[in-house]
Short mmCIF file of C-alpha atoms in Angstrom, two decimals:
data_model
loop_
_atom_site.label_atom_id
_atom_site.label_comp_id
_atom_site.label_asym_id
_atom_site.label_seq_id
_atom_site.Cartn_x
_atom_site.Cartn_y
_atom_site.Cartn_z
CA MET G 1 -13.68 -22.77 -5.31
CA PRO G 2 -13.60 -18.99 -3.56
CA GLU G 3 -12.93 -16.17 -5.88
CA ALA G 4 -9.53 -14.81 -5.79
CA PRO G 5 -9.36 -11.96 -3.56
CA ILE G 6 -9.61 -8.18 -5.03
CA VAL G 7 -9.23 -6.69 -1.62
CA GLY G 8 -6.08 -6.71 0.83
CA VAL G 9 -6.86 -5.85 4.01
CA ILE G 10 -3.75 -6.08 6.71
CA MET G 11 -3.05 -5.25 9.61
CA GLY G 12 0.17 -4.45 12.15
CA SER G 13 -0.82 -6.82 14.49
CA ASP G 14 -3.72 -9.24 15.95
CA SER G 15 -4.54 -6.61 18.50
CA ASP G 16 -5.98 -4.45 15.29
CA LEU G 17 -8.41 -6.87 14.19
CA PRO G 18 -11.37 -5.15 16.60
CA VAL G 19 -10.51 -1.64 14.46
CA MET G 20 -9.94 -3.47 10.92
CA GLN G 21 -13.20 -6.36 11.10
CA PRO G 22 -15.60 -4.04 10.19
CA ALA G 23 -13.45 -3.16 6.90
CA SER G 24 -13.74 -6.77 6.17
CA ASP G 25 -17.76 -7.10 6.99
CA ALA G 26 -18.14 -4.25 4.97
CA LEU G 27 -16.67 -5.91 1.90
CA ARG G 28 -18.45 -9.47 2.56
CA GLU G 29 -21.67 -7.04 2.40
CA PHE G 30 -20.92 -6.59 -1.07
CA GLU G 31 -19.70 -9.90 -1.87
CA ILE G 32 -16.20 -8.88 -2.76
CA PRO G 33 -13.20 -11.57 -2.15
CA HIS G 34 -10.74 -10.04 0.10
CA GLU G 35 -7.92 -11.75 2.05
CA VAL G 36 -7.29 -10.71 5.45
CA ARG G 37 -3.36 -10.96 6.89
CA ILE G 38 -1.39 -9.41 9.77
CA VAL G 39 1.79 -7.87 8.22
CA SER G 40 3.84 -5.96 10.44
CA ALA G 41 6.02 -2.79 9.32
CA HIS G 42 8.32 -3.16 12.37
CA ARG G 43 8.47 -7.22 12.76
CA THR G 44 7.94 -8.45 9.35
CA PRO G 45 9.43 -5.31 7.36
CA ASP G 46 10.55 -8.29 4.75
CA GLU G 47 7.39 -9.75 3.94
CA MET G 48 5.53 -6.59 4.38
CA ILE G 49 7.79 -5.39 0.98
CA ALA G 50 6.80 -8.62 -0.14
CA TYR G 51 2.89 -8.06 0.40
CA GLY G 52 3.39 -4.75 -1.11
CA ARG G 53 5.88 -5.37 -3.86
CA GLU G 54 3.25 -8.71 -5.25
CA ALA G 55 -0.14 -7.64 -4.10
CA ALA G 56 -1.17 -5.96 -7.67
CA SER G 57 0.31 -9.27 -9.60
CA ARG G 58 -1.69 -11.23 -7.40
CA GLY G 59 -4.77 -9.24 -8.91
CA LEU G 60 -5.33 -7.27 -5.78
CA LYS G 61 -7.00 -3.61 -6.82
CA VAL G 62 -7.13 -1.65 -3.32
CA ILE G 63 -5.38 -2.34 -0.58
CA ILE G 64 -6.65 -1.35 3.31
CA ALA G 65 -3.92 -0.80 5.59
CA GLY G 66 -4.88 -0.44 9.15
CA ALA G 67 -1.99 -0.09 12.09
CA GLY G 68 -2.20 1.15 15.88
CA GLY G 69 0.28 3.00 17.70
CA ALA G 70 3.20 4.01 15.35
CA ALA G 71 0.85 3.22 12.22
CA HIS G 72 3.56 3.00 9.47
CA LEU G 73 1.53 0.13 8.02
CA PRO G 74 -0.12 2.54 5.10
CA GLY G 75 2.62 4.35 4.17
CA MET G 76 5.36 2.17 3.77
CA VAL G 77 3.01 -0.17 1.78
CA ALA G 78 1.84 2.14 0.07
CA SER G 79 5.59 3.42 -1.42
CA VAL G 80 5.84 -0.13 -2.73
CA THR G 81 3.26 -0.76 -4.94
CA PRO G 82 1.43 1.51 -7.56
CA LEU G 83 -2.22 0.51 -5.75
CA PRO G 84 -4.35 2.80 -3.48
CA VAL G 85 -3.88 2.20 0.13
CA VAL G 86 -6.26 3.39 2.23
CA GLY G 87 -5.11 3.97 5.77
CA VAL G 88 -6.70 3.31 8.51
CA PRO G 89 -7.23 5.40 11.38
CA VAL G 90 -4.23 7.46 10.20
CA GLY G 91 -5.34 8.25 6.29
CA THR G 92 -2.39 8.20 4.20
CA VAL G 93 -3.12 11.44 2.52
CA ALA G 94 -2.35 13.79 5.43
CA VAL G 95 -3.59 17.16 6.18
CA ASP G 96 -2.83 19.89 3.41
CA ASN G 97 -1.32 17.71 1.25
CA ALA G 98 -3.26 17.54 -1.97
CA ARG G 99 -0.94 16.29 -4.44
CA ASN G 100 -0.42 12.72 -2.55
CA ALA G 101 -4.98 12.73 -3.05
CA GLY G 102 -4.44 13.34 -6.13
CA LEU G 103 -1.61 10.48 -6.33
CA LEU G 104 -4.09 8.31 -4.72
CA ALA G 105 -6.41 8.88 -7.18
CA VAL G 106 -4.17 8.07 -10.18
CA ARG G 107 -3.65 4.73 -8.38
CA ILE G 108 -7.30 4.05 -8.19
CA LEU G 109 -8.17 4.88 -11.72
CA GLY G 110 -4.49 2.72 -12.48
CA THR G 111 -6.39 -0.40 -11.03
CA GLY G 112 -8.97 -0.76 -14.15
CA ASP G 113 -6.48 0.73 -16.83
CA PRO G 114 -3.22 -1.33 -16.89
CA THR G 115 -1.00 1.66 -18.63
CA LEU G 116 -1.70 4.13 -15.93
CA LEU G 117 -0.96 1.59 -13.91
CA ARG G 118 2.99 1.36 -15.61
CA LYS G 119 3.15 4.98 -15.07
CA MET G 120 2.57 4.63 -11.43
CA GLU G 121 5.20 2.07 -11.21
CA THR G 122 7.33 4.57 -13.50
CA PHE G 123 6.73 7.47 -10.98
CA GLN G 124 7.48 5.46 -8.00
CA ASP G 125 10.84 3.93 -9.47
CA GLN G 126 11.76 7.71 -10.05
CA LEU G 127 11.05 8.71 -6.85
CA ARG G 128 12.79 5.54 -5.37
CA GLU G 129 16.33 6.96 -7.78
CA LEU G 130 15.67 10.48 -6.55
CA VAL G 131 15.51 9.21 -2.71
CA LEU G 132 18.55 7.27 -3.40
CA GLU G 133 20.74 9.80 -4.80
CA LYS G 134 20.13 12.94 -2.36
CA ASP G 135 20.82 10.38 0.09
CA ARG G 136 24.22 9.78 -2.05
CA ARG G 137 24.85 13.62 -1.28
CA ILE G 138 24.26 13.53 2.64
CA GLN G 139 26.31 10.57 2.80
CA ALA G 140 29.10 12.21 0.54
CA ASP G 141 29.18 15.36 2.73
CA LYS G 142 30.01 13.93 5.49
#
């Protein structure tokens, strides 16, 4: 029986496979168990959200997400998982955004530290509540 995957390689469409295949090849070269999936932020958003939310509990440690034209997949998956998400071809760290780089480092370290992983989950829950509160205020101002 093959080992359970610890890395998820996801893409928005099968047309992204030629760009994403080298990630799978590199993981195979180092004998790292991984899975390759099509998870579209635009065409299968519910499945994408479920994939991100369930990734850590399924044993994944890192997600490599690639998307073509719109490139929403890496950021959308990162918004629902405490795991590190490496974006291809558009990085999820962003230009001039060292805070996101720091948060990515926390996610990476959290893969080996359950306490840190829980702290990241709490941080994400707090961000969610902050956004929902801002949305309520904007809606009330209409």
